[in-house]
Short mmCIF file of C-alpha atoms in Angstrom, two decimals:
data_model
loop_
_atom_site.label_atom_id
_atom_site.label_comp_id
_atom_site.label_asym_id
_atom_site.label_seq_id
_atom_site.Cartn_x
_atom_site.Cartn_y
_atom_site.Cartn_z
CA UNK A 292 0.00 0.00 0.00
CA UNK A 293 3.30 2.27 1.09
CA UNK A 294 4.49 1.72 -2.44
CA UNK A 295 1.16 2.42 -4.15
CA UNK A 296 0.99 5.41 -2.28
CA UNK A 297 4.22 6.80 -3.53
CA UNK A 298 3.97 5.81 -6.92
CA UNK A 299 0.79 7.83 -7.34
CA UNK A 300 2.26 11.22 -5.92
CA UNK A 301 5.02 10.41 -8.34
CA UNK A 302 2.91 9.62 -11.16
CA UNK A 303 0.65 13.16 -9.93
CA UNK A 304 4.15 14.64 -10.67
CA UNK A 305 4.36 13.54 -13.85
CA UNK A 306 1.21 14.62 -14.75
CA UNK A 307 1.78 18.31 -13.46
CA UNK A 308 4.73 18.24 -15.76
CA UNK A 309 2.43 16.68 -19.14
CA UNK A 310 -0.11 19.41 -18.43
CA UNK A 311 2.48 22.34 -18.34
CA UNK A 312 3.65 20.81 -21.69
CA UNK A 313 0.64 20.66 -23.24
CA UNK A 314 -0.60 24.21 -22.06
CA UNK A 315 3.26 25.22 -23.16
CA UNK A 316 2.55 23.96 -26.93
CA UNK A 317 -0.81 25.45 -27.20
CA UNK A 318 0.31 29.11 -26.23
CA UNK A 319 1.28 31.49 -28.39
CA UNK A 320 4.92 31.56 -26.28
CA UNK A 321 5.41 28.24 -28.20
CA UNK A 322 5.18 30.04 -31.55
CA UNK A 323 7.66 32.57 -30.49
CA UNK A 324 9.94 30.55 -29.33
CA UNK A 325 9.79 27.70 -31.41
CA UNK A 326 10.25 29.06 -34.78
CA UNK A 327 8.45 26.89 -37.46
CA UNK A 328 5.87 26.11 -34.94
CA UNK A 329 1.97 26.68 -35.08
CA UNK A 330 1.55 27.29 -31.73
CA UNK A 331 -0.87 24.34 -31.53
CA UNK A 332 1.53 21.88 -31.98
CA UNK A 333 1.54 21.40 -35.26
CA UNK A 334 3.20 22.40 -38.27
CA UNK A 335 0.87 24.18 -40.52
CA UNK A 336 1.18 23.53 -44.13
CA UNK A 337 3.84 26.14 -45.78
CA UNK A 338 5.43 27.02 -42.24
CA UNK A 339 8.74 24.84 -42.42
CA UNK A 340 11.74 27.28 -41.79
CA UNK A 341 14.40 26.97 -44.27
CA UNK A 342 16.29 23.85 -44.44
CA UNK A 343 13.97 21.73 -41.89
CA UNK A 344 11.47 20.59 -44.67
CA UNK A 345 13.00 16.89 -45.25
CA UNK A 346 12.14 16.17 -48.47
CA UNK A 347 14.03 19.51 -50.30
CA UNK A 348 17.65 18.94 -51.13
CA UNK A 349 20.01 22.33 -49.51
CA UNK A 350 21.28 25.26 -50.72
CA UNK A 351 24.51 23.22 -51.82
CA UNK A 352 23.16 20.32 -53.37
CA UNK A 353 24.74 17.80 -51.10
CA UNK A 354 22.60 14.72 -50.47
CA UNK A 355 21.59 13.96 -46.61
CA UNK A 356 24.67 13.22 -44.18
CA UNK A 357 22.84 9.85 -43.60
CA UNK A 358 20.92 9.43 -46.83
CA UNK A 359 20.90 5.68 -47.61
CA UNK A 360 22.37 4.25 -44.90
CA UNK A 361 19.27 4.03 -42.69
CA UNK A 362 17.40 0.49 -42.49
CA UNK A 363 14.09 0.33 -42.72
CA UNK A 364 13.53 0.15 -39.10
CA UNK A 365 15.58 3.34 -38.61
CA UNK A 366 18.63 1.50 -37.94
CA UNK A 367 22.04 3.08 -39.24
CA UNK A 368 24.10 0.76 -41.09
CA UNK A 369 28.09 1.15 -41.43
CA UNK A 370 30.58 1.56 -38.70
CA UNK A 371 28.61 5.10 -37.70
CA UNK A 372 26.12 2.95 -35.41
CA UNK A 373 28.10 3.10 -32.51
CA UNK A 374 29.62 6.30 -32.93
CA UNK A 375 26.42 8.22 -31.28
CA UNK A 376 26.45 6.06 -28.39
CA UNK A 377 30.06 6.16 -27.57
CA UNK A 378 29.86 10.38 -28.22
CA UNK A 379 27.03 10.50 -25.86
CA UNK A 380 29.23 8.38 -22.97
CA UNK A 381 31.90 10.57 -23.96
CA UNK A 382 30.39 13.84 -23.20
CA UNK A 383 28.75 12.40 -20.02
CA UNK A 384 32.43 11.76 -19.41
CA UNK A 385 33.42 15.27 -20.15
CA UNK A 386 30.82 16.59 -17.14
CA UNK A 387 31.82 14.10 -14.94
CA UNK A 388 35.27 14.87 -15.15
CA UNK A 389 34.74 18.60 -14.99
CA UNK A 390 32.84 18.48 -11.81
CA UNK A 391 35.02 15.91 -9.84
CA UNK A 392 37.71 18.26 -10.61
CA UNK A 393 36.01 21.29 -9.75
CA UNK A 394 34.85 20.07 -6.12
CA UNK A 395 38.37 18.72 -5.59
CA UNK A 396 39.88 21.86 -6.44
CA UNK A 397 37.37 24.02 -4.22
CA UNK A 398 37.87 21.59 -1.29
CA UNK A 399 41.66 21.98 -1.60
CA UNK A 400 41.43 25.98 -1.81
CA UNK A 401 38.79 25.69 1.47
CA UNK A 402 41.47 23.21 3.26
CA UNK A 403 44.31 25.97 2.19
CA UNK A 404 42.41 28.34 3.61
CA UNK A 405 41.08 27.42 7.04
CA UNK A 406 44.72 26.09 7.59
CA UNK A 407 46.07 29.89 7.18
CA UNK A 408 43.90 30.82 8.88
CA UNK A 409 44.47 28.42 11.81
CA UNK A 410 47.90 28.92 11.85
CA UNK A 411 47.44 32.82 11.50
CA UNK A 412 45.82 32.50 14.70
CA UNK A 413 48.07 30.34 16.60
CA UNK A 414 50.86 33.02 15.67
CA UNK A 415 48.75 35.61 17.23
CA UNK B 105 16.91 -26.38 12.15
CA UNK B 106 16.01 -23.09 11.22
CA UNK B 107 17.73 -21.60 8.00
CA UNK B 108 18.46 -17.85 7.52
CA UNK B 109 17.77 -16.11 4.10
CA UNK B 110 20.95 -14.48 2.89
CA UNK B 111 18.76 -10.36 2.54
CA UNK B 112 20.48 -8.79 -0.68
CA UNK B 113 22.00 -5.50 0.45
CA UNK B 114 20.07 -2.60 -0.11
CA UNK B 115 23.22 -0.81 -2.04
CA UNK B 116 24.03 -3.87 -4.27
CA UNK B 117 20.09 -3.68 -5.72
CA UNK B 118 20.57 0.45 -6.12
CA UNK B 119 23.73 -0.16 -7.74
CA UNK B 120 22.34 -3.24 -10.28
CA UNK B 121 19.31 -1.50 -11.16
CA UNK B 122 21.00 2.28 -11.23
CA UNK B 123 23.23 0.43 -13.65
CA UNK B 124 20.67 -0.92 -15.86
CA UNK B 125 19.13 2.50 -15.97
CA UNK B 126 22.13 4.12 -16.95
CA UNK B 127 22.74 1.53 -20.53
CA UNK B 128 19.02 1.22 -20.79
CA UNK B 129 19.26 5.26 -21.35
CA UNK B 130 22.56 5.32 -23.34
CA UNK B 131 20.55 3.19 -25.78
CA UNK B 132 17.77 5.04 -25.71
CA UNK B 133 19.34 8.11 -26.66
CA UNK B 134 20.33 6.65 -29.90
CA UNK B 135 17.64 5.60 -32.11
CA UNK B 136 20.02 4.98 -34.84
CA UNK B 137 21.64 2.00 -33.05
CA UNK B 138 18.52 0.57 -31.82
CA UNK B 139 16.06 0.97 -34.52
CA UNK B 140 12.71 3.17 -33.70
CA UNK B 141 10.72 0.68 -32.69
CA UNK B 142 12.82 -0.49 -29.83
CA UNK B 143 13.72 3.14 -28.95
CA UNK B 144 10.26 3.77 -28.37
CA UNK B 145 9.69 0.82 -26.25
CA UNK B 146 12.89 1.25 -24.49
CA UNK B 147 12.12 4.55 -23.60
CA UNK B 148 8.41 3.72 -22.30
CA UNK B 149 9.81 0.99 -20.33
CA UNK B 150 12.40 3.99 -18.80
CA UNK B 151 9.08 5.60 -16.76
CA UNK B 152 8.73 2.21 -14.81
CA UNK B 153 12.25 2.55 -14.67
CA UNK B 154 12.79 6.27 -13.31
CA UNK B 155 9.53 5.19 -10.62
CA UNK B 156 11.39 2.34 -9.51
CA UNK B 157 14.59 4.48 -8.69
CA UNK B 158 12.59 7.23 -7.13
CA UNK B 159 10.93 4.60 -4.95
CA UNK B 160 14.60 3.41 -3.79
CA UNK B 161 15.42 6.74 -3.10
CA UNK B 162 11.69 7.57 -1.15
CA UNK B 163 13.46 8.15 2.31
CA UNK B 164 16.05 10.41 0.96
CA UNK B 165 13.37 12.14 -1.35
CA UNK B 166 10.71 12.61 1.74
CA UNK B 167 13.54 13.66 4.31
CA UNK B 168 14.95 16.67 1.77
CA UNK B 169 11.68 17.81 0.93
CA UNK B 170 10.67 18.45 4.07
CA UNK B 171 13.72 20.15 4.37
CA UNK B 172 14.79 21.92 1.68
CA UNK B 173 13.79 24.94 2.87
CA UNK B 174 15.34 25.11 6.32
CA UNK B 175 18.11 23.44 7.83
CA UNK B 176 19.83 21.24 4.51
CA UNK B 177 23.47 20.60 3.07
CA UNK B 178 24.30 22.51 0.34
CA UNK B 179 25.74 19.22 -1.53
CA UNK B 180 21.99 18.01 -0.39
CA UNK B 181 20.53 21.42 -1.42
CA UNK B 182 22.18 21.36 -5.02
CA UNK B 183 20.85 17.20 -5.43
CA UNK B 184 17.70 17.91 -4.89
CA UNK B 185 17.14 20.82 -7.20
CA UNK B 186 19.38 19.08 -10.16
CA UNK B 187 17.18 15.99 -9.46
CA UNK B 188 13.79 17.68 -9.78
CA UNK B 189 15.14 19.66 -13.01
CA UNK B 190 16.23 16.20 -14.15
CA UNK B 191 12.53 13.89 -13.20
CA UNK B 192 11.05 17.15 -15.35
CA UNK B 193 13.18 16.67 -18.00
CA UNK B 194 13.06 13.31 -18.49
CA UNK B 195 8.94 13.53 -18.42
CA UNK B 196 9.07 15.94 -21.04
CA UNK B 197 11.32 13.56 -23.03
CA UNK B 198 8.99 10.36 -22.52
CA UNK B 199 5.72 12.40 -23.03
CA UNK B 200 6.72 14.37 -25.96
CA UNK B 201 8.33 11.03 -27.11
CA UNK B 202 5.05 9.22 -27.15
CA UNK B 203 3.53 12.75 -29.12
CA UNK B 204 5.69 11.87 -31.77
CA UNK B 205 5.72 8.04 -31.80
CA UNK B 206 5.49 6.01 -35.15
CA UNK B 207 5.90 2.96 -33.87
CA UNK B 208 4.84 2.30 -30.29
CA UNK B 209 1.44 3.85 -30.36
CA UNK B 210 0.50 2.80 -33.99
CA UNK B 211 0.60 -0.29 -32.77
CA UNK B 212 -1.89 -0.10 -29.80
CA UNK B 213 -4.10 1.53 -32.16
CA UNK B 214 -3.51 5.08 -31.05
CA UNK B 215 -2.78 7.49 -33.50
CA UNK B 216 -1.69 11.05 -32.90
CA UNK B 217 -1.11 13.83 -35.11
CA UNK B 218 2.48 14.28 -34.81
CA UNK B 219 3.69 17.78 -34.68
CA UNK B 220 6.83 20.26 -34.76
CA UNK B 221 6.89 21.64 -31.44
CA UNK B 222 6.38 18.13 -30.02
CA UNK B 223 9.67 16.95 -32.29
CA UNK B 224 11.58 20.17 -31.14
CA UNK B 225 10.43 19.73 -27.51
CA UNK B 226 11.62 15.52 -27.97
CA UNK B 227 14.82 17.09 -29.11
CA UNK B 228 15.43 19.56 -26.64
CA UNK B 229 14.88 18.05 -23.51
CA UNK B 230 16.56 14.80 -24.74
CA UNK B 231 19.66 17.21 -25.27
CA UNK B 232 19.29 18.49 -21.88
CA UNK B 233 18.84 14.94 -20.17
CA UNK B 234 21.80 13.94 -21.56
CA UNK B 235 23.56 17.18 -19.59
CA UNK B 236 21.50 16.28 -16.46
CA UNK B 237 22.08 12.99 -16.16
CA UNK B 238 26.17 13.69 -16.59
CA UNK B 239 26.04 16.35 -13.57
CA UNK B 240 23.41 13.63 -11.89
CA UNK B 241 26.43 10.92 -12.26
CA UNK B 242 29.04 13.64 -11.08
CA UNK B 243 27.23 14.29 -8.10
CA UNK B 244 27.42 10.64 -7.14
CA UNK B 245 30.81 9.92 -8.39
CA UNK B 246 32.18 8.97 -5.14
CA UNK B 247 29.21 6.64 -4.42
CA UNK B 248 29.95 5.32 -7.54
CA UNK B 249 33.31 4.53 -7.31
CA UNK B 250 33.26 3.39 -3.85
CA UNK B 251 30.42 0.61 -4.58
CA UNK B 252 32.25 -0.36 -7.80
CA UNK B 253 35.46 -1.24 -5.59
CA UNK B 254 33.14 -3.00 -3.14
CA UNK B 255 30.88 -5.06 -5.22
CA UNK B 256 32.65 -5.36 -8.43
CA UNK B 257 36.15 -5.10 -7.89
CA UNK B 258 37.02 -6.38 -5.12
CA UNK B 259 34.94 -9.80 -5.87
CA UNK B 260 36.30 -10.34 -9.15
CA UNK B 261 40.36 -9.53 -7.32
CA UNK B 262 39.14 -12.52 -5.00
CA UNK B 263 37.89 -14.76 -7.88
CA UNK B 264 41.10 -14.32 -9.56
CA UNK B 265 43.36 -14.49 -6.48
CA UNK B 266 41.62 -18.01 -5.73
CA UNK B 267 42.15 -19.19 -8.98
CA UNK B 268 45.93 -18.59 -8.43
CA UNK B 269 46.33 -19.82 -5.53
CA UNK B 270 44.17 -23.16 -6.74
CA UNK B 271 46.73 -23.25 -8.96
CA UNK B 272 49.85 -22.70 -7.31
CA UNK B 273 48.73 -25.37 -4.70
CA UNK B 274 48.07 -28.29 -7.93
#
């Protein structure tokens, strides 16, 4: 019952977070911010912003980065299949990195500090 | 003769299932490796999986909301606001996901008219979950490490060490 309980303020949470969505897509903030957008989230006909509509070659020519190397099933064939996943672990990587040396160097500089400090005082 | 259940530590099922969590969401994120239909399904599966996690975490969850506003750690302080940020985030990525599904849905029947915004939102906030859940890993990098010496590790340094020694003594 505990469990129940909590799932259903969790799932409440959730649902706060769908309705704000939804009210977000419907306003005209959407539109604004959005650019391409309807505002009722949808893309009216004749509103794609240059270079989204998928089916127009661009302004160079060149075919799709991808084109004909997807699978039917959305799949990407060739050695690129991995290279998304292993980019994605990388920059998770990068963060994780930059914060663990970040707190190490702030609780070095805090160490530094209070031990001046300390000894400041005991030569006073 | 009365036999005592080994009880699975608490920290070992965290670790096992946060580790699940955290391939089940690198695959996610890339729909090229997995195909769109498992992406979808993958990803749907990944609310059951965020609920579980939060449930794991209830005490710790209960204890800082009550006090996030008073008396709190700032390491505590700074958890709790990245982890909201990040249960928002990844809602907006599973709802705005299913918005735009051409798989999943379709196949329970349920057809909705897919649109921009939904696509941008899906592509946004998947962006940003990627961010959040890096910080969200940072944040627990000591954890981390420490229960990866303690339940992986130092197990598999035993395993091996036995093995020598097996064979040093044939």
């Amino acid at each position: 019952m505990k469990w129940v309980g909590r799932t259903i303020i969790i799932l409440l949470a959730a649902m706060i977070v769908v309705a704000a969505a939804f009210a977000f897509s419907r306003s005209d903030l959407a539109a604004q911010l959005l650019p391409g957008g309807s505002g009722r989230g949808e893309f009216a006909r004749g509103e794609f912003p240059e270079g989204v509509r998928p089916e127009l070659p661009d302004e160079g020519g060149f075919p799709d980065r991808h084109e004909g190397e997807f699978r039917p099933d959305g799949r990407e064939g060739g050695s690129f299949r991995w290279f998304s996943t292993l980019k994605n672990l990388g920059i998770i990587g990068v963060i994780v990195l930059i914060v663990v040396v970040l707190q190490w160097t702030w609780g070095y500089l805090r160490r530094k500090i209070r031990f001046g400090q300390a000894r400041q005082s005991s030569q006073a | 003769m009365v036999e005592r259940k080994k009880k699975t530590s608490p920290v070992k099922i965290n670790y096992l299932i946060d580790f699940i969590i955290f391939v089940a969401f690198l695959a996610a994120m890339d729909p090229h490796m997995t195909g769109i239909a498992i992406h979808e399904w993958l990803s749907i599966a990944f609310g059951a999986a965020i609920i579980t996690h939060l449930l794991l975490h209830w005490r710790w969850l209960a204890a800082t909301t009550r006090r996030i506003f008073s008396k709190v750690a700032r390491q505590a302080r700074v958890n709790y606001i990245l982890n909201t940020l990040f249960f928002i985030d990844m809602t907006l990525v599973i709802f705005t996901g299913i918005m735009i599904s051409e798989e999943a849905l379709p196949l329970l029947g349920i057809r909705l008219e897919p649109g921009f915004i939904w696509r941008t939102l899906h592509s946004l906030s998947s962006d940003a979950a990627l961010f959040l859940l890096g910080l969200h890993v940072a944040l627990h990098w000591k954890w981390i490490v420490s229960t990866t010496k303690r339940y992986v590790l130092k197990p598999m340094i035993s395993i091996r060490l036995g093995k020598v020694r097996q064979e040093v003594s044939a």
